Coordinates of C-alpha atoms in Angstrom, one line a residue:
X1 CA 39.2 64.1 82.0
X2 CA 41.6 66.8 83.1
X3 CA 40.4 70.4 82.5
X4 CA 42.7 72.4 80.2
X5 CA 42.6 75.3 82.6
X6 CA 44.5 73.2 85.1
X7 CA 47.5 73.1 82.8
X8 CA 49.4 76.1 84.2
X9 CA 52.1 76.1 81.6
X10 CA 49.9 76.5 78.5
X11 CA 50.9 79.6 76.5
X12 CA 48.0 82.0 75.8
X13 CA 49.9 85.3 75.0
X14 CA 50.8 85.3 71.3
X15 CA 51.0 89.0 70.8
X16 CA 54.7 88.8 70.0
X17 CA 54.9 85.0 69.3
X18 CA 54.3 82.8 66.3
X19 CA 51.1 80.8 66.5
X20 CA 50.3 77.4 65.1
X21 CA 48.1 78.9 62.4
X22 CA 50.9 81.3 61.4
X23 CA 53.5 78.6 61.2
X24 CA 51.3 76.5 58.9
X25 CA 50.0 79.5 56.9
X26 CA 46.5 78.4 57.6
X27 CA 44.8 81.7 56.6
X28 CA 45.9 81.4 52.9
X29 CA 45.5 77.6 53.0
X30 CA 42.0 77.6 54.4
X31 CA 40.8 80.5 52.2
X32 CA 41.9 78.8 49.0
X33 CA 38.6 76.9 48.5
X34 CA 36.8 79.2 46.1
X35 CA 33.6 77.6 44.9
X36 CA 32.4 78.7 41.4
X37 CA 28.9 77.5 42.0
X38 CA 26.5 77.7 44.9
X39 CA 26.4 73.9 45.2
X40 CA 27.2 72.3 48.5
X41 CA 29.3 69.4 47.1
X42 CA 31.7 71.6 45.2
X43 CA 33.6 72.1 48.5
X44 CA 34.2 68.4 48.7
X45 CA 35.5 68.3 45.1
X46 CA 37.9 71.1 45.6
X47 CA 39.3 69.9 49.0
X48 CA 39.9 66.3 47.8
X49 CA 42.0 67.6 44.9
X50 CA 43.8 70.1 47.0
X51 CA 44.7 67.6 49.6
X52 CA 45.9 65.1 46.9
X53 CA 48.1 67.8 45.5
X54 CA 49.6 68.4 49.0
X55 CA 50.3 64.7 49.3
X56 CA 51.9 64.7 45.8
X57 CA 54.1 67.6 46.8
X58 CA 55.4 65.4 49.7
X59 CA 55.8 62.4 47.3
X60 CA 58.0 64.5 45.0
X61 CA 60.0 65.7 48.0
X62 CA 60.7 62.2 49.0
X63 CA 61.3 60.8 45.5
X64 CA 63.8 63.5 44.6
X65 CA 65.8 63.0 47.8
X66 CA 65.7 59.2 47.4
X67 CA 67.0 59.5 43.8
X68 CA 69.9 61.6 45.1
X69 CA 70.6 59.1 47.9
X70 CA 70.7 56.2 45.4
X71 CA 73.0 58.1 43.1
X72 CA 75.4 58.5 46.1
X73 CA 75.2 54.9 47.0
X74 CA 73.3 55.6 50.2
X75 CA 70.6 53.1 49.6
X76 CA 69.6 52.7 53.3
X77 CA 68.6 56.4 53.4
X78 CA 66.5 56.0 50.3
X79 CA 64.6 53.0 51.8
X80 CA 63.1 55.2 54.6
X81 CA 62.0 57.8 52.0
X82 CA 60.5 55.3 49.7
X83 CA 58.7 53.6 52.6
X84 CA 57.2 57.0 53.4
X85 CA 56.1 57.4 49.7
X86 CA 54.2 54.1 49.9
X87 CA 52.4 55.3 53.1
X88 CA 51.5 58.6 51.4
X89 CA 50.1 56.7 48.4
X90 CA 47.8 54.8 50.7
X91 CA 46.4 58.1 51.9
X92 CA 45.7 59.3 48.4
X93 CA 44.0 56.1 47.4
X94 CA 41.6 56.4 50.4
X95 CA 40.8 59.9 49.2
X96 CA 38.9 58.4 46.3
X97 CA 36.5 56.7 48.8
X98 CA 35.6 60.2 50.1
X99 CA 35.1 61.6 46.6
X100 CA 32.9 58.6 45.7
X101 CA 30.3 60.0 48.1
X102 CA 29.7 62.5 45.3
X103 CA 26.8 61.3 43.1
X104 CA 26.3 61.9 39.4
X105 CA 23.3 64.0 40.1
X106 CA 25.3 66.2 42.5
X107 CA 28.4 66.6 40.3
X108 CA 26.4 67.6 37.2
X109 CA 25.2 70.6 39.1
X110 CA 28.6 72.2 39.0
X111 CA 30.8 70.3 36.5
X112 CA 30.3 72.9 33.8
X113 CA 32.0 75.5 36.1
X114 CA 35.3 73.6 35.7
X115 CA 35.5 74.6 32.0
X116 CA 38.5 72.7 30.6
X117 CA 40.2 72.4 34.0
X118 CA 41.0 68.7 34.7
X119 CA 43.2 66.6 36.9
X120 CA 44.9 65.6 33.7
X121 CA 46.7 68.9 33.9
X122 CA 48.2 68.2 37.3
X123 CA 51.8 69.1 36.9
X124 CA 52.8 67.4 40.1
X125 CA 51.3 64.1 38.9
X126 CA 53.3 64.5 35.7
X127 CA 56.5 65.1 37.7
X128 CA 55.8 61.9 39.7
X129 CA 55.5 60.0 36.4
X130 CA 58.7 61.6 35.2
X131 CA 60.5 60.6 38.5
X132 CA 59.3 57.0 38.1
X133 CA 60.5 56.9 34.4
X134 CA 57.3 57.5 32.4
X135 CA 58.4 60.4 30.1
X136 CA 55.9 62.0 27.7
X137 CA 57.0 65.2 26.0
X138 CA 53.7 66.1 24.4
X139 CA 52.2 66.9 27.8
X140 CA 54.5 69.8 28.2
X141 CA 52.3 71.8 25.8
X142 CA 49.7 72.0 28.6
X143 CA 52.0 74.2 30.7
X144 CA 53.0 76.8 28.1
X145 CA 50.7 79.3 29.8
X146 CA 53.2 79.4 32.7
X147 CA 56.8 79.7 31.5
X148 CA 58.3 79.0 34.9
X149 CA 56.2 75.9 35.3
X150 CA 57.0 74.8 31.8
X151 CA 60.7 75.1 32.6
X152 CA 60.3 73.1 35.8
X153 CA 58.6 70.3 33.9
X154 CA 61.2 70.4 31.1
X155 CA 64.0 70.1 33.7
X156 CA 62.2 67.2 35.4
X157 CA 61.9 65.5 32.0
X158 CA 65.7 65.6 31.5
X159 CA 66.6 64.2 34.9
X160 CA 67.2 60.4 35.5
X161 CA 64.3 58.6 37.0
X162 CA 64.5 56.5 40.1
X163 CA 64.7 53.4 37.9
X164 CA 67.6 54.9 35.9
X165 CA 69.6 55.4 39.1
X166 CA 68.6 51.9 40.4
X167 CA 70.0 50.4 37.2
X168 CA 73.2 52.4 37.8
X169 CA 73.3 50.9 41.3
X170 CA 73.1 47.4 39.8
X171 CA 76.2 48.3 37.7
X172 CA 78.0 49.8 40.7
X173 CA 77.5 46.4 42.5
X174 CA 79.4 44.7 39.7
X175 CA 76.4 43.3 37.8
X176 CA 76.9 43.5 34.0
X177 CA 74.8 46.3 32.5
X178 CA 75.5 47.5 28.9
X179 CA 77.0 51.0 28.5
X180 CA 74.1 51.9 26.1
X181 CA 71.7 51.2 28.9
X182 CA 73.6 53.1 31.5
X183 CA 74.0 56.1 29.1
X184 CA 70.5 56.0 27.6
X185 CA 68.4 59.0 26.8
X186 CA 66.5 59.6 30.0
X187 CA 63.9 61.8 28.3
X188 CA 62.6 58.6 26.7
X189 CA 60.3 56.2 28.6
X190 CA 62.2 53.1 29.7
X191 CA 61.1 49.9 27.8
X192 CA 63.1 47.1 29.3
X193 CA 66.5 45.4 28.8
X194 CA 67.5 41.7 29.0
X195 CA 70.7 42.5 30.8
X196 CA 68.8 44.5 33.5
X197 CA 66.4 41.6 33.9
X198 CA 69.3 39.2 34.3
X199 CA 70.8 41.4 36.9
X200 CA 67.7 41.7 38.9
X201 CA 67.2 37.9 38.6
X202 CA 70.7 37.4 40.1
X203 CA 69.7 39.8 43.0
X204 CA 66.6 37.8 43.7
X205 CA 68.4 34.5 43.5
X206 CA 71.1 35.6 45.9
X207 CA 69.5 38.2 48.2
X208 CA 72.1 37.7 50.9
X209 CA 74.8 38.8 48.5
X210 CA 72.8 41.8 47.2
X211 CA 70.6 42.6 50.2
X212 CA 70.5 46.4 49.6
X213 CA 69.6 45.9 45.9
X214 CA 67.0 43.3 46.9
X215 CA 65.4 45.7 49.4
X216 CA 65.5 48.5 46.8
X217 CA 63.7 46.3 44.3
X218 CA 60.9 45.6 46.8
X219 CA 60.5 49.3 47.7
X220 CA 60.1 50.0 43.9
X221 CA 57.6 47.3 43.6
X222 CA 55.6 48.7 46.5
X223 CA 55.5 52.1 44.9
X224 CA 54.4 50.8 41.5
X225 CA 51.8 48.5 43.1
X226 CA 50.3 51.4 45.1
X227 CA 50.4 53.7 42.1
X228 CA 48.5 51.2 40.0
X229 CA 45.9 50.9 42.8
X230 CA 45.6 54.7 42.9
X231 CA 45.0 54.6 39.1
X232 CA 42.4 51.9 39.4
X233 CA 40.5 53.7 42.1
X234 CA 40.7 56.9 40.1
X235 CA 39.2 55.1 37.1
X236 CA 36.4 53.5 39.0
X237 CA 35.6 56.7 40.8
X238 CA 35.3 58.6 37.5
X239 CA 33.2 55.8 36.1
X240 CA 31.0 55.9 39.1
X241 CA 30.4 59.6 38.9
X242 CA 30.4 60.4 35.1
X243 CA 30.3 57.0 33.4
X244 CA 32.0 57.1 30.0
X245 CA 31.6 60.8 29.4
X246 CA 34.7 62.7 28.1
X247 CA 36.9 64.3 30.7
X248 CA 36.7 68.1 31.2
X249 CA 40.3 68.3 29.9
X250 CA 39.3 66.6 26.6
X251 CA 40.5 63.1 27.4
X252 CA 38.3 60.0 26.7
X253 CA 37.8 59.8 30.5
X254 CA 37.4 56.2 31.7
X255 CA 38.7 54.8 28.4
X256 CA 41.9 56.7 28.8
X257 CA 42.3 55.8 32.5
X258 CA 41.9 52.1 31.7
X259 CA 44.7 52.3 29.1
X260 CA 47.2 53.8 31.5
X261 CA 46.7 50.9 33.8
X262 CA 48.6 48.8 31.3
X263 CA 51.9 50.8 31.7
X264 CA 54.6 49.3 33.8
X265 CA 57.3 51.5 35.3
X266 CA 59.8 48.8 36.4
X267 CA 59.1 45.9 33.9
X268 CA 61.9 43.6 34.8
X269 CA 61.0 43.6 38.5
X270 CA 57.6 42.1 37.5
X271 CA 58.9 39.7 34.8
X272 CA 61.5 38.0 37.0
X273 CA 58.7 36.8 39.3
X274 CA 57.7 34.3 36.7
X275 CA 61.2 33.2 36.1
X276 CA 62.4 32.7 39.7

């Protein structure tokens, strides 16, 4: 192996230059793990959730840009972003495997330090749900403590989801979509529409004629598939660590997490598989 000292061009003088750590803001980032107990495994718990929040920030970055691209009719640009979202989701899913190394006996040593803090309160997760079309106004109450954050969530609630703009893309391609569907209240969770199902069915029956829409549909299926896998791993990890105890945020815990597994973001894209 070549010795690093033989690399004559390596920069070592950073008195007046930006370093790697400065660019990435590593000092504040790596000093943000503040354990509230003296327990060794609390560090694992904090880092797993912080890393997941960073990945969610990138998911939102990509989803927001892909929604804008679809609105502009630039579907090929959206495909790259959505493919990246799916890869990010795989990373978040694997994080549950790391957290699963935390045993019930270990977690109980510091769980009370969380108070009522819970992943249920993750505003970024709520924004991802909003971006995918699952809109719930009652969760906004959680964020009243921070007016700026509450405003951010409220604005996200009133924006069209990626499925809303995908349905608009169906109409732009000449497929018949009712005006009431195109102009629906985007603050309400989408429930499904027979005309939208018929349009997607036509896309899947004639993929050569609607190749971009066909590819868009499969990208959406990828994202929902991965999200449901993330939800399932979340539920099983919680069950493994705390069983059927209530969540620190007041939810029913595993019982609640099992219920959300039933929700479908893009119902027609799943239903047409039976009808093809």
